[in-house]
PDB file of N, CA and C in Angstrom:
ATOM      1  N   MET A   1     -10.849 -37.605  24.832  1.00 78.00           N
ATOM      2  CA  MET A   1     -10.048 -36.248  24.512  1.00 78.00           C
ATOM      3  C   MET A   1      -8.966 -35.999  25.124  1.00 78.00           C
ATOM      4  N   GLU A   2      -7.784 -35.584  24.546  1.00 84.00           N
ATOM      5  CA  GLU A   2      -6.741 -34.971  25.406  1.00 84.00           C
ATOM      6  C   GLU A   2      -6.670 -33.429  25.029  1.00 84.00           C
ATOM      7  N   VAL A   3      -6.610 -33.064  26.315  1.00 89.00           N
ATOM      8  CA  VAL A   3      -5.947 -31.414  25.959  1.00 89.00           C
ATOM      9  C   VAL A   3      -4.527 -31.071  26.206  1.00 89.00           C
ATOM     10  N   TYR A   4      -3.885 -30.365  25.828  1.00 90.00           N
ATOM     11  CA  TYR A   4      -2.660 -30.053  25.353  1.00 90.00           C
ATOM     12  C   TYR A   4      -2.626 -28.884  25.885  1.00 90.00           C
ATOM     13  N   LYS A   5      -1.224 -28.376  27.149  1.00 92.00           N
ATOM     14  CA  LYS A   5      -0.895 -27.419  27.700  1.00 92.00           C
ATOM     15  C   LYS A   5       0.088 -26.617  26.528  1.00 92.00           C
ATOM     16  N   ALA A   6      -0.421 -25.400  26.379  1.00 96.00           N
ATOM     17  CA  ALA A   6       0.825 -24.300  25.401  1.00 96.00           C
ATOM     18  C   ALA A   6       0.816 -22.881  26.548  1.00 96.00           C
ATOM     19  N   LYS A   7       1.646 -22.459  25.649  1.00 97.00           N
ATOM     20  CA  LYS A   7       1.677 -20.892  26.117  1.00 97.00           C
ATOM     21  C   LYS A   7       0.955 -20.159  25.118  1.00 97.00           C
ATOM     22  N   THR A   8       0.503 -19.229  24.968  1.00 97.00           N
ATOM     23  CA  THR A   8       0.507 -18.098  23.853  1.00 97.00           C
ATOM     24  C   THR A   8       1.236 -16.972  23.621  1.00 97.00           C
ATOM     25  N   LEU A   9       2.054 -17.008  22.699  1.00 98.00           N
ATOM     26  CA  LEU A   9       2.880 -15.753  22.566  1.00 98.00           C
ATOM     27  C   LEU A   9       2.389 -14.394  21.425  1.00 98.00           C
ATOM     28  N   VAL A  10       2.349 -13.346  21.419  1.00 98.00           N
ATOM     29  CA  VAL A  10       1.662 -12.235  21.364  1.00 98.00           C
ATOM     30  C   VAL A  10       2.787 -11.232  20.658  1.00 98.00           C
ATOM     31  N   ILE A  11       2.873 -10.986  19.472  1.00 98.00           N
ATOM     32  CA  ILE A  11       3.820 -10.273  18.896  1.00 98.00           C
ATOM     33  C   ILE A  11       3.042  -8.806  18.244  1.00 98.00           C
ATOM     34  N   VAL A  12       3.374  -7.962  18.810  1.00 95.00           N
ATOM     35  CA  VAL A  12       3.132  -6.795  18.126  1.00 95.00           C
ATOM     36  C   VAL A  12       4.248  -6.369  17.316  1.00 95.00           C
ATOM     37  N   THR A  13       3.813  -5.741  16.016  1.00 93.00           N
ATOM     38  CA  THR A  13       5.093  -5.020  15.394  1.00 93.00           C
ATOM     39  C   THR A  13       4.431  -4.246  14.054  1.00 93.00           C
ATOM     40  N   GLU A  14       5.335  -3.878  13.168  1.00 90.00           N
ATOM     41  CA  GLU A  14       5.094  -3.182  12.385  1.00 90.00           C
ATOM     42  C   GLU A  14       4.888  -4.360  11.023  1.00 90.00           C
ATOM     43  N   ILE A  15       3.989  -3.660  10.214  1.00 90.00           N
ATOM     44  CA  ILE A  15       3.477  -4.375   9.087  1.00 90.00           C
ATOM     45  C   ILE A  15       4.586  -4.805   7.904  1.00 90.00           C
ATOM     46  N   SER A  16       5.518  -3.921   8.134  1.00 91.00           N
ATOM     47  CA  SER A  16       6.157  -4.213   7.038  1.00 91.00           C
ATOM     48  C   SER A  16       7.116  -5.302   6.970  1.00 91.00           C
ATOM     49  N   ILE A  17       6.901  -5.937   8.654  1.00 95.00           N
ATOM     50  CA  ILE A  17       8.120  -7.327   8.547  1.00 95.00           C
ATOM     51  C   ILE A  17       7.339  -8.429   8.554  1.00 95.00           C
ATOM     52  N   LEU A  18       5.962  -8.160   8.461  1.00 95.00           N
ATOM     53  CA  LEU A  18       4.995  -9.297   8.498  1.00 95.00           C
ATOM     54  C   LEU A  18       5.349 -10.557   7.832  1.00 95.00           C
ATOM     55  N   GLU A  19       6.210 -10.685   6.546  1.00 96.00           N
ATOM     56  CA  GLU A  19       6.308 -12.010   6.050  1.00 96.00           C
ATOM     57  C   GLU A  19       7.814 -12.128   6.432  1.00 96.00           C
ATOM     58  N   ASP A  20       8.724 -11.587   6.795  1.00 97.00           N
ATOM     59  CA  ASP A  20       9.881 -12.347   7.320  1.00 97.00           C
ATOM     60  C   ASP A  20       9.480 -12.792   8.754  1.00 97.00           C
ATOM     61  N   VAL A  21       8.654 -12.279   9.710  1.00 98.00           N
ATOM     62  CA  VAL A  21       8.206 -12.495  11.040  1.00 98.00           C
ATOM     63  C   VAL A  21       7.494 -14.148  10.808  1.00 98.00           C
ATOM     64  N   THR A  22       6.573 -13.898  10.277  1.00 98.00           N
ATOM     65  CA  THR A  22       5.520 -15.045   9.806  1.00 98.00           C
ATOM     66  C   THR A  22       6.747 -16.029   9.358  1.00 98.00           C
ATOM     67  N   LYS A  23       7.505 -15.971   8.765  1.00 98.00           N
ATOM     68  CA  LYS A  23       8.307 -17.068   8.414  1.00 98.00           C
ATOM     69  C   LYS A  23       9.246 -17.731   9.229  1.00 98.00           C
ATOM     70  N   MET A  24       9.781 -16.883  10.281  1.00 98.00           N
ATOM     71  CA  MET A  24      10.902 -16.961  11.283  1.00 98.00           C
ATOM     72  C   MET A  24       9.745 -18.084  12.203  1.00 98.00           C
ATOM     73  N   VAL A  25       8.405 -17.412  12.497  1.00 98.00           N
ATOM     74  CA  VAL A  25       7.875 -18.065  13.198  1.00 98.00           C
ATOM     75  C   VAL A  25       7.806 -19.852  13.219  1.00 98.00           C
ATOM     76  N   THR A  26       7.501 -20.170  11.690  1.00 97.00           N
ATOM     77  CA  THR A  26       7.306 -21.300  11.543  1.00 97.00           C
ATOM     78  C   THR A  26       8.350 -22.101  11.076  1.00 97.00           C
ATOM     79  N   GLU A  27       9.481 -21.805  10.940  1.00 98.00           N
ATOM     80  CA  GLU A  27      10.846 -21.806  10.807  1.00 98.00           C
ATOM     81  C   GLU A  27      11.406 -22.305  12.326  1.00 98.00           C
ATOM     82  N   LEU A  28      10.997 -21.952  13.454  1.00 98.00           N
ATOM     83  CA  LEU A  28      11.234 -22.208  14.709  1.00 98.00           C
ATOM     84  C   LEU A  28      10.419 -23.138  15.568  1.00 98.00           C
ATOM     85  N   GLY A  29       9.678 -23.517  14.703  1.00 97.00           N
ATOM     86  CA  GLY A  29       8.520 -24.884  15.182  1.00 97.00           C
ATOM     87  C   GLY A  29       7.159 -24.292  15.444  1.00 97.00           C
ATOM     88  N   ALA A  30       6.385 -23.094  15.376  1.00 96.00           N
ATOM     89  CA  ALA A  30       5.224 -22.970  15.451  1.00 96.00           C
ATOM     90  C   ALA A  30       4.274 -23.762  14.371  1.00 96.00           C
ATOM     91  N   GLY A  31       3.422 -24.619  14.885  1.00 92.00           N
ATOM     92  CA  GLY A  31       2.337 -25.002  13.680  1.00 92.00           C
ATOM     93  C   GLY A  31       1.827 -23.990  12.943  1.00 92.00           C
ATOM     94  N   GLY A  32       1.606 -22.895  13.512  1.00 94.00           N
ATOM     95  CA  GLY A  32       0.793 -21.573  12.776  1.00 94.00           C
ATOM     96  C   GLY A  32       0.547 -20.278  13.619  1.00 94.00           C
ATOM     97  N   TYR A  33      -0.185 -19.613  12.980  1.00 97.00           N
ATOM     98  CA  TYR A  33      -0.257 -18.245  13.659  1.00 97.00           C
ATOM     99  C   TYR A  33      -1.608 -17.314  13.347  1.00 97.00           C
ATOM    100  N   THR A  34      -1.801 -16.214  14.105  1.00 97.00           N
ATOM    101  CA  THR A  34      -3.395 -15.547  13.293  1.00 97.00           C
ATOM    102  C   THR A  34      -2.780 -14.348  13.410  1.00 97.00           C
ATOM    103  N   VAL A  35      -3.019 -13.554  12.488  1.00 96.00           N
ATOM    104  CA  VAL A  35      -2.467 -12.155  12.250  1.00 96.00           C
ATOM    105  C   VAL A  35      -3.920 -11.191  11.976  1.00 96.00           C
ATOM    106  N   GLN A  36      -3.593 -10.215  13.196  1.00 92.00           N
ATOM    107  CA  GLN A  36      -4.858  -9.202  12.908  1.00 92.00           C
ATOM    108  C   GLN A  36      -4.454  -7.802  13.294  1.00 92.00           C
ATOM    109  N   HIS A  37      -4.887  -6.742  12.636  1.00 86.00           N
ATOM    110  CA  HIS A  37      -4.665  -5.055  12.801  1.00 86.00           C
ATOM    111  C   HIS A  37      -4.663  -5.007  14.379  1.00 86.00           C
ATOM    112  N   ALA A  38      -3.602  -3.978  14.171  1.00 80.00           N
ATOM    113  CA  ALA A  38      -3.078  -3.429  15.636  1.00 80.00           C
ATOM    114  C   ALA A  38      -2.877  -1.972  15.583  1.00 80.00           C
ATOM    115  N   SER A  39      -3.779  -1.439  16.657  1.00 69.00           N
ATOM    116  CA  SER A  39      -3.165  -0.116  16.617  1.00 69.00           C
ATOM    117  C   SER A  39      -2.892   0.561  18.142  1.00 69.00           C
ATOM    118  N   GLY A  40      -2.615   1.550  18.335  1.00 68.00           N
ATOM    119  CA  GLY A  40      -1.987   1.952  19.617  1.00 68.00           C
ATOM    120  C   GLY A  40      -0.916   3.015  19.857  1.00 68.00           C
ATOM    121  N   LYS A  41      -0.519   3.230  20.763  1.00 66.00           N
ATOM    122  CA  LYS A  41       0.663   4.133  21.317  1.00 66.00           C
ATOM    123  C   LYS A  41       1.499   3.480  22.114  1.00 66.00           C
ATOM    124  N   GLY A  42       2.998   3.636  21.800  1.00 66.00           N
ATOM    125  CA  GLY A  42       3.944   2.748  22.626  1.00 66.00           C
ATOM    126  C   GLY A  42       5.317   3.742  22.866  1.00 66.00           C
ATOM    127  N   ARG A  43       6.201   3.211  22.925  1.00 67.00           N
ATOM    128  CA  ARG A  43       7.861   3.897  23.039  1.00 67.00           C
ATOM    129  C   ARG A  43       7.827   4.856  21.533  1.00 67.00           C
ATOM    130  N   ARG A  44       7.600   4.146  20.794  1.00 61.00           N
ATOM    131  CA  ARG A  44       8.268   4.688  19.093  1.00 61.00           C
ATOM    132  C   ARG A  44       6.998   5.426  18.848  1.00 61.00           C
ATOM    133  N   GLY A  45       5.858   6.022  19.463  1.00 63.00           N
ATOM    134  CA  GLY A  45       4.919   6.357  18.828  1.00 63.00           C
ATOM    135  C   GLY A  45       3.753   6.069  18.816  1.00 63.00           C
ATOM    136  N   ALA A  46       2.820   6.726  18.181  1.00 57.00           N
ATOM    137  CA  ALA A  46       1.237   6.074  18.072  1.00 57.00           C
ATOM    138  C   ALA A  46       1.204   5.623  16.630  1.00 57.00           C
ATOM    139  N   ARG A  47       0.262   4.790  16.264  1.00 58.00           N
ATOM    140  CA  ARG A  47       0.092   3.872  14.778  1.00 58.00           C
ATOM    141  C   ARG A  47      -1.296   3.487  15.221  1.00 58.00           C
ATOM    142  N   TRP A  48      -2.128   4.076  13.490  1.00 56.00           N
ATOM    143  CA  TRP A  48      -3.286   3.736  13.505  1.00 56.00           C
ATOM    144  C   TRP A  48      -3.704   2.527  12.717  1.00 56.00           C
ATOM    145  N   LEU A  49      -4.717   2.418  12.714  1.00 57.00           N
ATOM    146  CA  LEU A  49      -5.044   1.051  11.842  1.00 57.00           C
ATOM    147  C   LEU A  49      -5.524   1.390  10.030  1.00 57.00           C
ATOM    148  N   THR A  50      -4.482   0.820   9.201  1.00 55.00           N
ATOM    149  CA  THR A  50      -4.667   0.906   7.760  1.00 55.00           C
ATOM    150  C   THR A  50      -5.180  -0.609   7.296  1.00 55.00           C
ATOM    151  N   PRO A  51      -5.372  -0.142   5.958  1.00 55.00           N
ATOM    152  CA  PRO A  51      -5.787  -1.581   5.215  1.00 55.00           C
ATOM    153  C   PRO A  51      -4.219  -2.118   5.837  1.00 55.00           C
ATOM    154  N   LEU A  52      -4.721  -4.155   5.597  1.00 51.00           N
ATOM    155  CA  LEU A  52      -3.597  -5.010   6.044  1.00 51.00           C
ATOM    156  C   LEU A  52      -2.708  -4.945   4.938  1.00 51.00           C
ATOM    157  N   ASP A  53      -1.961  -4.391   4.425  1.00 52.00           N
ATOM    158  CA  ASP A  53      -0.914  -4.537   3.166  1.00 52.00           C
ATOM    159  C   ASP A  53       0.522  -3.592   4.126  1.00 52.00           C
ATOM    160  N   GLU A  54       1.383  -3.279   3.426  1.00 52.00           N
ATOM    161  CA  GLU A  54       2.346  -2.705   3.648  1.00 52.00           C
ATOM    162  C   GLU A  54       2.829  -1.273   3.423  1.00 52.00           C
ATOM    163  N   SER A  55       1.728  -0.695   3.893  1.00 60.00           N
ATOM    164  CA  SER A  55       1.656   0.617   3.329  1.00 60.00           C
ATOM    165  C   SER A  55       2.319   1.471   4.892  1.00 60.00           C
ATOM    166  N   GLY A  56       1.837   0.879   5.819  1.00 68.00           N
ATOM    167  CA  GLY A  56       2.248   1.136   7.221  1.00 68.00           C
ATOM    168  C   GLY A  56       1.256   0.544   8.488  1.00 68.00           C
ATOM    169  N   GLY A  57       1.362   0.885   9.535  1.00 79.00           N
ATOM    170  CA  GLY A  57       0.704   0.415  10.606  1.00 79.00           C
ATOM    171  C   GLY A  57       1.164  -0.802  11.465  1.00 79.00           C
ATOM    172  N   ASN A  58       0.445  -1.217  12.573  1.00 87.00           N
ATOM    173  CA  ASN A  58       1.249  -2.580  13.149  1.00 87.00           C
ATOM    174  C   ASN A  58      -0.013  -3.658  12.988  1.00 87.00           C
ATOM    175  N   ILE A  59       0.806  -5.062  13.180  1.00 91.00           N
ATOM    176  CA  ILE A  59      -0.117  -5.952  13.322  1.00 91.00           C
ATOM    177  C   ILE A  59       0.219  -6.688  14.556  1.00 91.00           C
ATOM    178  N   ARG A  60      -0.651  -7.711  15.007  1.00 95.00           N
ATOM    179  CA  ARG A  60      -0.535  -8.684  16.059  1.00 95.00           C
ATOM    180  C   ARG A  60      -0.304  -9.816  15.807  1.00 95.00           C
ATOM    181  N   ILE A  61       0.511 -10.625  15.813  1.00 97.00           N
ATOM    182  CA  ILE A  61       0.711 -12.092  15.647  1.00 97.00           C
ATOM    183  C   ILE A  61       0.394 -12.431  16.874  1.00 97.00           C
ATOM    184  N   GLU A  62      -0.543 -14.035  17.067  1.00 97.00           N
ATOM    185  CA  GLU A  62      -0.802 -14.484  18.065  1.00 97.00           C
ATOM    186  C   GLU A  62      -0.016 -16.096  17.377  1.00 97.00           C
ATOM    187  N   VAL A  63       0.035 -16.580  18.442  1.00 98.00           N
ATOM    188  CA  VAL A  63       0.682 -18.156  18.309  1.00 98.00           C
ATOM    189  C   VAL A  63       0.811 -18.805  19.392  1.00 98.00           C
ATOM    190  N   ILE A  64       0.294 -20.142  19.474  1.00 96.00           N
ATOM    191  CA  ILE A  64       0.265 -21.151  20.206  1.00 96.00           C
ATOM    192  C   ILE A  64       1.298 -21.971  20.075  1.00 96.00           C
ATOM    193  N   ALA A  65       2.002 -22.237  21.295  1.00 96.00           N
ATOM    194  CA  ALA A  65       3.123 -23.230  20.836  1.00 96.00           C
ATOM    195  C   ALA A  65       3.281 -23.694  22.420  1.00 96.00           C
ATOM    196  N   SER A  66       4.516 -24.731  22.464  1.00 95.00           N
ATOM    197  CA  SER A  66       5.067 -25.099  23.658  1.00 95.00           C
ATOM    198  C   SER A  66       5.931 -23.860  24.539  1.00 95.00           C
ATOM    199  N   GLU A  67       6.070 -23.897  25.537  1.00 96.00           N
ATOM    200  CA  GLU A  67       6.797 -22.761  25.870  1.00 96.00           C
ATOM    201  C   GLU A  67       8.271 -22.486  25.430  1.00 96.00           C
ATOM    202  N   GLU A  68       8.863 -23.904  25.245  1.00 97.00           N
ATOM    203  CA  GLU A  68      10.320 -23.494  24.792  1.00 97.00           C
ATOM    204  C   GLU A  68      10.054 -22.858  23.372  1.00 97.00           C
ATOM    205  N   VAL A  69       9.290 -23.349  22.755  1.00 98.00           N
ATOM    206  CA  VAL A  69       8.928 -22.767  21.211  1.00 98.00           C
ATOM    207  C   VAL A  69       8.530 -21.396  21.504  1.00 98.00           C
ATOM    208  N   ALA A  70       7.795 -21.161  22.063  1.00 98.00           N
ATOM    209  CA  ALA A  70       7.642 -19.420  22.250  1.00 98.00           C
ATOM    210  C   ALA A  70       8.383 -18.665  22.785  1.00 98.00           C
ATOM    211  N   LYS A  71       9.489 -19.399  23.615  1.00 98.00           N
ATOM    212  CA  LYS A  71      10.781 -18.291  24.263  1.00 98.00           C
ATOM    213  C   LYS A  71      11.376 -18.289  23.350  1.00 98.00           C
ATOM    214  N   LYS A  72      11.752 -19.070  22.462  1.00 98.00           N
ATOM    215  CA  LYS A  72      12.767 -19.099  20.801  1.00 98.00           C
ATOM    216  C   LYS A  72      12.387 -18.199  20.085  1.00 98.00           C
ATOM    217  N   ILE A  73      10.977 -18.045  19.887  1.00 98.00           N
ATOM    218  CA  ILE A  73      10.832 -16.956  19.009  1.00 98.00           C
ATOM    219  C   ILE A  73      10.712 -15.819  19.631  1.00 98.00           C
ATOM    220  N   ALA A  74      10.264 -15.635  20.968  1.00 98.00           N
ATOM    221  CA  ALA A  74      10.134 -13.877  21.562  1.00 98.00           C
ATOM    222  C   ALA A  74      11.483 -13.445  21.516  1.00 98.00           C
ATOM    223  N   SER A  75      12.646 -14.562  21.788  1.00 98.00           N
ATOM    224  CA  SER A  75      14.040 -14.267  22.147  1.00 98.00           C
ATOM    225  C   SER A  75      14.307 -13.787  20.354  1.00 98.00           C
ATOM    226  N   GLU A  76      14.391 -14.526  19.431  1.00 97.00           N
ATOM    227  CA  GLU A  76      14.717 -14.568  18.293  1.00 97.00           C
ATOM    228  C   GLU A  76      14.575 -12.758  17.664  1.00 97.00           C
ATOM    229  N   MET A  77      12.599 -12.491  17.948  1.00 98.00           N
ATOM    230  CA  MET A  77      12.169 -11.353  17.755  1.00 98.00           C
ATOM    231  C   MET A  77      13.158 -10.135  18.276  1.00 98.00           C
ATOM    232  N   VAL A  78      13.179 -10.258  19.441  1.00 97.00           N
ATOM    233  CA  VAL A  78      14.211  -9.215  20.212  1.00 97.00           C
ATOM    234  C   VAL A  78      15.751  -8.946  19.392  1.00 97.00           C
ATOM    235  N   GLU A  79      16.264  -9.855  19.034  1.00 97.00           N
ATOM    236  CA  GLU A  79      17.800 -10.193  18.454  1.00 97.00           C
ATOM    237  C   GLU A  79      17.465  -9.525  16.885  1.00 97.00           C
ATOM    238  N   ARG A  80      16.652 -10.207  16.607  1.00 97.00           N
ATOM    239  CA  ARG A  80      16.670 -10.109  14.909  1.00 97.00           C
ATOM    240  C   ARG A  80      15.874  -8.625  14.240  1.00 97.00           C
ATOM    241  N   PHE A  81      14.827  -8.529  14.981  1.00 97.00           N
ATOM    242  CA  PHE A  81      13.794  -7.265  14.630  1.00 97.00           C
ATOM    243  C   PHE A  81      13.392  -6.134  15.433  1.00 97.00           C
ATOM    244  N   PHE A  82      13.856  -6.128  16.590  1.00 95.00           N
ATOM    245  CA  PHE A  82      13.129  -5.030  17.535  1.00 95.00           C
ATOM    246  C   PHE A  82      14.311  -3.870  17.636  1.00 95.00           C
ATOM    247  N   LYS A  83      15.844  -4.117  17.350  1.00 94.00           N
ATOM    248  CA  LYS A  83      16.455  -3.297  17.355  1.00 94.00           C
ATOM    249  C   LYS A  83      16.406  -2.333  16.262  1.00 94.00           C
ATOM    250  N   THR A  84      15.920  -2.824  15.248  1.00 94.00           N
ATOM    251  CA  THR A  84      15.332  -1.965  14.110  1.00 94.00           C
ATOM    252  C   THR A  84      14.299  -1.152  14.166  1.00 94.00           C
ATOM    253  N   TYR A  85      12.936  -2.568  14.366  1.00 93.00           N
ATOM    254  CA  TYR A  85      11.489  -2.049  14.079  1.00 93.00           C
ATOM    255  C   TYR A  85      10.618  -1.979  15.462  1.00 93.00           C
ATOM    256  N   ALA A  86       9.789  -1.207  15.778  1.00 90.00           N
ATOM    257  CA  ALA A  86       9.091  -1.020  16.440  1.00 90.00           C
ATOM    258  C   ALA A  86       8.355  -2.335  16.971  1.00 90.00           C
ATOM    259  N   GLY A  87       8.173  -2.707  18.129  1.00 93.00           N
ATOM    260  CA  GLY A  87       7.610  -3.994  18.747  1.00 93.00           C
ATOM    261  C   GLY A  87       7.885  -4.310  19.866  1.00 93.00           C
ATOM    262  N   ILE A  88       6.747  -5.446  20.369  1.00 95.00           N
ATOM    263  CA  ILE A  88       6.842  -5.914  21.267  1.00 95.00           C
ATOM    264  C   ILE A  88       6.176  -7.418  21.313  1.00 95.00           C
ATOM    265  N   ALA A  89       6.835  -8.366  22.250  1.00 98.00           N
ATOM    266  CA  ALA A  89       6.580  -9.637  22.245  1.00 98.00           C
ATOM    267  C   ALA A  89       6.539  -9.818  23.584  1.00 98.00           C
ATOM    268  N   TYR A  90       5.501 -10.736  23.904  1.00 97.00           N
ATOM    269  CA  TYR A  90       5.008 -11.208  25.587  1.00 97.00           C
ATOM    270  C   TYR A  90       4.423 -12.610  25.246  1.00 97.00           C
ATOM    271  N   ILE A  91       4.429 -13.289  26.368  1.00 98.00           N
ATOM    272  CA  ILE A  91       3.943 -14.589  26.542  1.00 98.00           C
ATOM    273  C   ILE A  91       3.086 -14.582  27.874  1.00 98.00           C
ATOM    274  N   THR A  92       1.853 -15.029  27.613  1.00 94.00           N
ATOM    275  CA  THR A  92       0.862 -15.323  28.646  1.00 94.00           C
ATOM    276  C   THR A  92       1.208 -16.885  29.245  1.00 94.00           C
ATOM    277  N   GLY A  93      -0.027 -16.912  30.355  1.00 88.00           N
ATOM    278  CA  GLY A  93       0.149 -18.255  30.748  1.00 88.00           C
ATOM    279  C   GLY A  93      -0.524 -19.312  30.120  1.00 88.00           C
ATOM    280  N   ASP A  94      -0.487 -20.346  30.573  1.00 93.00           N
ATOM    281  CA  ASP A  94      -0.762 -21.859  30.219  1.00 93.00           C
ATOM    282  C   ASP A  94      -1.980 -21.479  29.563  1.00 93.00           C
ATOM    283  N   VAL A  95      -2.446 -22.243  28.501  1.00 94.00           N
ATOM    284  CA  VAL A  95      -3.398 -22.074  27.622  1.00 94.00           C
ATOM    285  C   VAL A  95      -3.937 -23.585  27.566  1.00 94.00           C
ATOM    286  N   ASP A  96      -5.122 -24.385  27.519  1.00 93.00           N
ATOM    287  CA  ASP A  96      -5.594 -25.434  27.044  1.00 93.00           C
ATOM    288  C   ASP A  96      -6.053 -25.593  25.821  1.00 93.00           C
ATOM    289  N   VAL A  97      -5.227 -26.483  25.089  1.00 91.00           N
ATOM    290  CA  VAL A  97      -5.832 -26.507  23.634  1.00 91.00           C
ATOM    291  C   VAL A  97      -6.378 -27.926  23.235  1.00 91.00           C
ATOM    292  N   TYR A  98      -7.645 -27.470  22.830  1.00 90.00           N
ATOM    293  CA  TYR A  98      -8.605 -28.970  22.451  1.00 90.00           C
ATOM    294  C   TYR A  98      -8.214 -29.175  20.923  1.00 90.00           C
ATOM    295  N   ARG A  99      -7.545 -30.075  20.393  1.00 81.00           N
ATOM    296  CA  ARG A  99      -7.680 -30.169  19.074  1.00 81.00           C
ATOM    297  C   ARG A  99      -7.453 -31.722  18.761  1.00 81.00           C
ATOM    298  N   ALA A 100      -7.644 -32.326  17.385  1.00 78.00           N
ATOM    299  CA  ALA A 100      -7.692 -33.750  17.349  1.00 78.00           C
ATOM    300  C   ALA A 100      -6.315 -33.928  17.006  1.00 78.00           C
ATOM    301  N   ASP A 101      -5.169 -33.423  16.632  1.00 72.00           N
ATOM    302  CA  ASP A 101      -3.932 -33.512  16.354  1.00 72.00           C
ATOM    303  C   ASP A 101      -2.635 -32.818  17.340  1.00 72.00           C
ATOM    304  N   GLY A 102      -3.350 -32.492  18.615  1.00 63.00           N
ATOM    305  CA  GLY A 102      -2.231 -31.639  19.346  1.00 63.00           C
ATOM    306  C   GLY A 102      -1.555 -30.242  18.675  1.00 63.00           C
ATOM    307  N   ILE A 103      -0.625 -29.489  19.618  1.00 61.00           N
ATOM    308  CA  ILE A 103      -0.224 -28.696  19.109  1.00 61.00           C
ATOM    309  C   ILE A 103       0.839 -28.619  17.989  1.00 61.00           C
TER     310      ILE A 103
END
């Protein structure tokens, strides 16, 4: 069994841009992502849980990818989205990926 090294990229942003963000994530090389509801308070105010639709609220997108891909996506989030929409992207330490087909 081979174990693959990767990074975890977490993006927390407005639900209204979900489709655009996930399209960009895959275009920049990520093999997939997980989307969850997110609520909390940041520099642009508080946002609380709403139904997973485009009526408001935040989402948390988690991406497991190589360091190169994770950094590329995080940089593009800042350039393309975070000047207009609330959000943050961060990359956590190494993760070990156990899959039959790699990352």
